[in-house]
CSV table of C-alpha atoms in Angstrom, one decimal:
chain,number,residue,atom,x,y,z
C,1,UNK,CA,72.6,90.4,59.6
C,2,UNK,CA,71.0,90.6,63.4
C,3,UNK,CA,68.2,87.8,63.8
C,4,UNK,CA,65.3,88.8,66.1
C,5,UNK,CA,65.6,91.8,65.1
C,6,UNK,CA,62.0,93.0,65.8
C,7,UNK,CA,62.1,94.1,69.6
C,8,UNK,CA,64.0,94.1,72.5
C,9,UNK,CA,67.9,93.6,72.2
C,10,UNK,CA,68.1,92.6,68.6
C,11,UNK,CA,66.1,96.2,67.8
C,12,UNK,CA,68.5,97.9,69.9
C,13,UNK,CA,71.4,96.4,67.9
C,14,UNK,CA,69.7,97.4,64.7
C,15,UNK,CA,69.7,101.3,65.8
C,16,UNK,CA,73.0,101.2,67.1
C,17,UNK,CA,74.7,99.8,63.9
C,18,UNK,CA,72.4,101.9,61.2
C,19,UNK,CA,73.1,105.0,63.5
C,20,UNK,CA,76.9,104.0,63.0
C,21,UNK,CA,76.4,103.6,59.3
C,22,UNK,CA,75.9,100.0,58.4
C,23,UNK,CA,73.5,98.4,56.0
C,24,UNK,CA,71.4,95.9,57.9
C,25,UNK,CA,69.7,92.6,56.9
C,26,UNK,CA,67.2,91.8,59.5
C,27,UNK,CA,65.0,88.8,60.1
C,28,UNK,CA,62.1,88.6,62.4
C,29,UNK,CA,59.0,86.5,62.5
C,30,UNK,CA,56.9,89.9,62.9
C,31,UNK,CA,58.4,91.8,59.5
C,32,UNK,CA,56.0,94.3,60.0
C,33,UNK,CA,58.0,95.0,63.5
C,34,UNK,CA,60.8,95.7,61.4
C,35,UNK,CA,59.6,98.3,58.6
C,36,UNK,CA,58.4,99.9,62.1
C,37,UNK,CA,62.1,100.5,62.8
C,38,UNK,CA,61.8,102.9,60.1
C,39,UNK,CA,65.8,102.3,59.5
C,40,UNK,CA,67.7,103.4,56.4
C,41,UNK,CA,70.0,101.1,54.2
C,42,UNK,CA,67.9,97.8,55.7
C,43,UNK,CA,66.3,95.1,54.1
C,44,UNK,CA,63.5,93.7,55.9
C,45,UNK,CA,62.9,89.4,55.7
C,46,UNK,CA,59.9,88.0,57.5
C,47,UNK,CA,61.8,85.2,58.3
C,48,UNK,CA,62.0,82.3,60.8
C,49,UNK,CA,65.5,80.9,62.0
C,50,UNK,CA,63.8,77.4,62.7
C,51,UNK,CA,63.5,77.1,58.6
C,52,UNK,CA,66.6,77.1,56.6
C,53,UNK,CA,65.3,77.7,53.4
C,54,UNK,CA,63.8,80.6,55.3
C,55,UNK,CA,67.2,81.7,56.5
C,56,UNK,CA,68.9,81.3,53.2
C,57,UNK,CA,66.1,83.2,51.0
C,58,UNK,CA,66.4,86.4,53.6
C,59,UNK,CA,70.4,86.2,53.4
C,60,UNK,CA,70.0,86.0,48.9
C,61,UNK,CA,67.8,89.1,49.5
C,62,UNK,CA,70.2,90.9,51.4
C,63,UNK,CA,73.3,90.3,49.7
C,64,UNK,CA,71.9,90.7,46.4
C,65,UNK,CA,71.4,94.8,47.8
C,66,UNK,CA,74.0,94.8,50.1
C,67,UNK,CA,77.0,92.1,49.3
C,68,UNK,CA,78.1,89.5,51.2
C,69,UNK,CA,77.2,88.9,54.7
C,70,UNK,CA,80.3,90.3,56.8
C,71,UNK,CA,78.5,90.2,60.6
C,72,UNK,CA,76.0,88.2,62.0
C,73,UNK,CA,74.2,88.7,65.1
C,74,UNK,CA,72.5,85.6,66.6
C,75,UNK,CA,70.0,87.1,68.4
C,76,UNK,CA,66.9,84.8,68.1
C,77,UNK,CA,65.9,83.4,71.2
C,78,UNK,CA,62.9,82.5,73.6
C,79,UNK,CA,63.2,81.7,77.4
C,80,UNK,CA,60.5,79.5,78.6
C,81,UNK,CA,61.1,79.6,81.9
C,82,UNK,CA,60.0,76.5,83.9
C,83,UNK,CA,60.7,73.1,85.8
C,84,UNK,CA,61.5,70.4,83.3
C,85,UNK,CA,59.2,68.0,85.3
C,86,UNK,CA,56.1,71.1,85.1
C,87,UNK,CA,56.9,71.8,81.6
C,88,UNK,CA,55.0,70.9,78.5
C,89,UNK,CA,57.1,69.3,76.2
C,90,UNK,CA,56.0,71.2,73.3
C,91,UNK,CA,58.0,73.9,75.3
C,92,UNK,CA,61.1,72.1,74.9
C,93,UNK,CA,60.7,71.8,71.3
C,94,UNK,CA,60.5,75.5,70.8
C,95,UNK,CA,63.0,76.0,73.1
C,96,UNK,CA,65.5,73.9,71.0
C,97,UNK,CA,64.4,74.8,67.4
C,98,UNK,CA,64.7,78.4,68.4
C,99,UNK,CA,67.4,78.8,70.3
C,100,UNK,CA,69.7,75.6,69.4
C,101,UNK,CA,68.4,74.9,65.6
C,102,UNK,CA,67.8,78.6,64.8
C,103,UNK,CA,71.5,79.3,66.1
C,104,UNK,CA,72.6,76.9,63.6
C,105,UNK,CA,70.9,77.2,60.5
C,106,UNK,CA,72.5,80.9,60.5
C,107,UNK,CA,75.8,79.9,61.0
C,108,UNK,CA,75.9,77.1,58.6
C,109,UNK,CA,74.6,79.7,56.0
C,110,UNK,CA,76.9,82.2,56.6
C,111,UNK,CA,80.3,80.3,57.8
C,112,UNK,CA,81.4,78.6,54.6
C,113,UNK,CA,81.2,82.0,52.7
C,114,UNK,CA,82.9,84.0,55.7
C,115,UNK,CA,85.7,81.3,55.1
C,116,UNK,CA,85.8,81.5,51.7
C,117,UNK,CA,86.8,85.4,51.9
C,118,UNK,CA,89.1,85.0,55.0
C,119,UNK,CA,86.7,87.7,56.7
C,120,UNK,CA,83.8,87.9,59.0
C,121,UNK,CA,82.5,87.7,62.5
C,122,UNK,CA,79.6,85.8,64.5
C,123,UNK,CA,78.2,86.9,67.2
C,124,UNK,CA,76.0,84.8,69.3
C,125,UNK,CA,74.1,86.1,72.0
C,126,UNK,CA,73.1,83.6,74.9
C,127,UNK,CA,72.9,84.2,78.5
C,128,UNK,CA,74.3,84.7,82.3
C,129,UNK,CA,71.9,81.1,82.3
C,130,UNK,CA,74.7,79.9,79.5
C,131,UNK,CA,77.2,80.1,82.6
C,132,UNK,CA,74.9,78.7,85.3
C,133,UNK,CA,72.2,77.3,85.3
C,134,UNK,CA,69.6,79.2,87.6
C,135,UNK,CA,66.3,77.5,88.9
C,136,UNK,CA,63.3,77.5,86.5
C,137,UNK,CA,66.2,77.7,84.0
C,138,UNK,CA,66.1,73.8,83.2
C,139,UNK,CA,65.9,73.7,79.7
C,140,UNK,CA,66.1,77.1,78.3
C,141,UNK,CA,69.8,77.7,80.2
C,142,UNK,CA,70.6,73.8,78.9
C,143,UNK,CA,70.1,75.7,75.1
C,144,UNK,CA,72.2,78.4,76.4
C,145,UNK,CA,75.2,76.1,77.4
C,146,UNK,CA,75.1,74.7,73.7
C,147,UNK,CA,75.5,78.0,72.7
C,148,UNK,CA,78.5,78.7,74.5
C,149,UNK,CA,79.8,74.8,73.4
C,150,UNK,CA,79.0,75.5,69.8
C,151,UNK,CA,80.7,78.5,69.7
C,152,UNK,CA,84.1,77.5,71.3
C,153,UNK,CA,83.7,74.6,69.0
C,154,UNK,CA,83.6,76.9,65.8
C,155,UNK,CA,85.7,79.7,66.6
C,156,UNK,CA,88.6,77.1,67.3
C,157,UNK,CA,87.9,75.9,63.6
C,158,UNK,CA,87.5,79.5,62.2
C,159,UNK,CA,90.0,81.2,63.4
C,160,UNK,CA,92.4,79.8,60.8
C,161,UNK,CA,90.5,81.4,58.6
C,162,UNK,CA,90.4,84.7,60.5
C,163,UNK,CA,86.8,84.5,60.9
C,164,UNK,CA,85.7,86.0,64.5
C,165,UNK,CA,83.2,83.8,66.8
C,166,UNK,CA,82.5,85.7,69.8
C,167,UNK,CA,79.4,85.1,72.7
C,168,UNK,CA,77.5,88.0,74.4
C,169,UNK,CA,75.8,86.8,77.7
C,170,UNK,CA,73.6,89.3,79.3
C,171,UNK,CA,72.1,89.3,82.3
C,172,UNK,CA,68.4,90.6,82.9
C,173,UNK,CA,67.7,93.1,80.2
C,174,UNK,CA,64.9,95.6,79.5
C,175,UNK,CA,63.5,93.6,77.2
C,176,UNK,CA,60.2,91.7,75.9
C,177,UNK,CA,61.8,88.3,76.5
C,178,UNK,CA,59.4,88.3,79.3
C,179,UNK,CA,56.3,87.6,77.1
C,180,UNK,CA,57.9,84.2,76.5
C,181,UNK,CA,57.5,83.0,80.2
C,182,UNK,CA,54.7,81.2,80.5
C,183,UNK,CA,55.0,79.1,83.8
C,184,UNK,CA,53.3,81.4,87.2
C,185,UNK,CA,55.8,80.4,89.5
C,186,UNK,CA,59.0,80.9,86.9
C,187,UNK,CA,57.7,84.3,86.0
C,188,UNK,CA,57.0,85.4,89.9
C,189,UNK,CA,60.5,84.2,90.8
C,190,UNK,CA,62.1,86.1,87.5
C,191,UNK,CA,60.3,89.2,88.4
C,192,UNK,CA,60.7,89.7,91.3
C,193,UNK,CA,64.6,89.4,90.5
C,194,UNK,CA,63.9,91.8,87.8
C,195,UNK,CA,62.2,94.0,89.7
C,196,UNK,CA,64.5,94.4,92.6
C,197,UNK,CA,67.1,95.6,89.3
C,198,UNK,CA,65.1,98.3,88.3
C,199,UNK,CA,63.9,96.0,85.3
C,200,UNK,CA,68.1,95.2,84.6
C,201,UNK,CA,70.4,96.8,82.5
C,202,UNK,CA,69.4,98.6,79.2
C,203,UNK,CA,69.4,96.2,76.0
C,204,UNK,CA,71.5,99.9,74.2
C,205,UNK,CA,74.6,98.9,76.2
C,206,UNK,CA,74.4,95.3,74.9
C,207,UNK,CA,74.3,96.8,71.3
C,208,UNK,CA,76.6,98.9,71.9
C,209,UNK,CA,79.0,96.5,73.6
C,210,UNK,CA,78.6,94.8,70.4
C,211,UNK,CA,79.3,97.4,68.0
C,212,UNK,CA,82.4,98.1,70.3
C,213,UNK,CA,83.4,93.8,69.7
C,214,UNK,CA,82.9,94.4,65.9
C,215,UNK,CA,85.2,97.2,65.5
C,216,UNK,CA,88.3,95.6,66.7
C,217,UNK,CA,90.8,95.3,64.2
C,218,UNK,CA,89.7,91.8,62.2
C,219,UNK,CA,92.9,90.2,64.3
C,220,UNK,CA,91.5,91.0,67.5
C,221,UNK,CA,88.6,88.7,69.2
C,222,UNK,CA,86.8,89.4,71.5
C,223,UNK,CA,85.6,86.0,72.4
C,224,UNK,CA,82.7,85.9,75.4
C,225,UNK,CA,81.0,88.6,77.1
C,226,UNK,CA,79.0,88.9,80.2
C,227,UNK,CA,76.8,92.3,81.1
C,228,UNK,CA,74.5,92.5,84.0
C,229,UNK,CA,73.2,95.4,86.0
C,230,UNK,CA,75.5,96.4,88.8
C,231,UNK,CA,72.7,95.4,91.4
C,232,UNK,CA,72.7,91.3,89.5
C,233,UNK,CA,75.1,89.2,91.7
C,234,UNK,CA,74.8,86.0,89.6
């Protein structure tokens, strides 16, 4: 199950587990982005990670084709970038339905059952800006550090039941994250940091970092992750 699974990282992940042979569930607000992946063994839920009953009619679909849900990928997430002062607050409430609430719901749907059958792994993908905060980061690297909190929090309670939490944090990524920055100066500053990366690393060696994580032996967790570009020194 890979949230946000229409572009950017969350596609990549998609490719890079149906080329290893998985059966996907994926969720995206665009589900026409999806049936574009033109992938094999998927089922496709326009679905948004802000709604639970949203969440939990896309996971009934899937496991009604494909079984029970035995990975999921967090990957729904905006960025926002801005001063908290210069910031419409309407901005903070997508920030933390999407990247806080959304996070949530998807864990709570999938936990109990993961539990249940002593198997399964969540991954959560936040950020290098889930580490340190960075300017213009106010608000969206305050949702990425409850990612990280959440997630200790959880895997310390799941991993008597040998269920896997682990946290991906990439750095600047080829990626259309970019779209969500709204603020001029935020964008000018992350740009020009992107820039001088050759646009950051590619989102295929997060998926595939991933894909590496998930193939551990059940017993082995890989619990956090950081990938940046060579040339990122933060």
């Amino acid at each position: 199950m890979i949230t946000g699974a229409s572009a950017g990282i969350g596609a990549e992940i998609a490719r890079v587990f149906s080329k290893a042979g998985y059966p996907l569930l994926l969720l995206a607000r665009r589900e026409d982005k999806l049936h574009e992946l033109g992938l094999p063994k998927t089922v496709c839920c326009g679905a948004d990670v802000r709604d639970r009953e949203s969440v939990l009619r896309a996971i009934a679909a899937g496991e009604e084709r494909f079984g029970p849900v035995d990975l999921l990928v967090n990957n729904a997430g905006i960025s926002r970038l801005a001063r908290l002062d210069d910031q419409d607050p309407e901005q903070w409430r997508d920030l933390i339905d999407i990247n806080i609430l959304g996070v949530l719901n998807c864990m709570h749907a999938v936990l109990p059952h993961m539990k249940a059958r002593r198997h399964g792994t969540i991954v959560n993908i936040s950020s290098m800006a889930g580490r340190k905060v960075y300017p213009f980061h106010d608000v969206y690297g305050g949702t990425k550090h409850f990612v990280h909190a959440v997630s200790d929090g959880v895997r310390g309670a799941a991993a008597e039941y040998n269920v896997r939490v682990m946290t991906v944090s990439p750095g600047i990524t080829k990626s259309e994250i970019d779209k969500t920055i709204t603020d001029p100066a935020a964008f000018a500053v992350w740009s020009k940091d992107r820039d001088r990366m050759e646009g950051g690393i590619d989102a295929i060696h997060v998926a595939n970092t991933i894909l590496f994580a998930y193939q551990l032996p059940q017993s082995v967790n890989l619990q956090e992750m950081s990938l940046t570009a060579t040339a990122q020194s933060y």
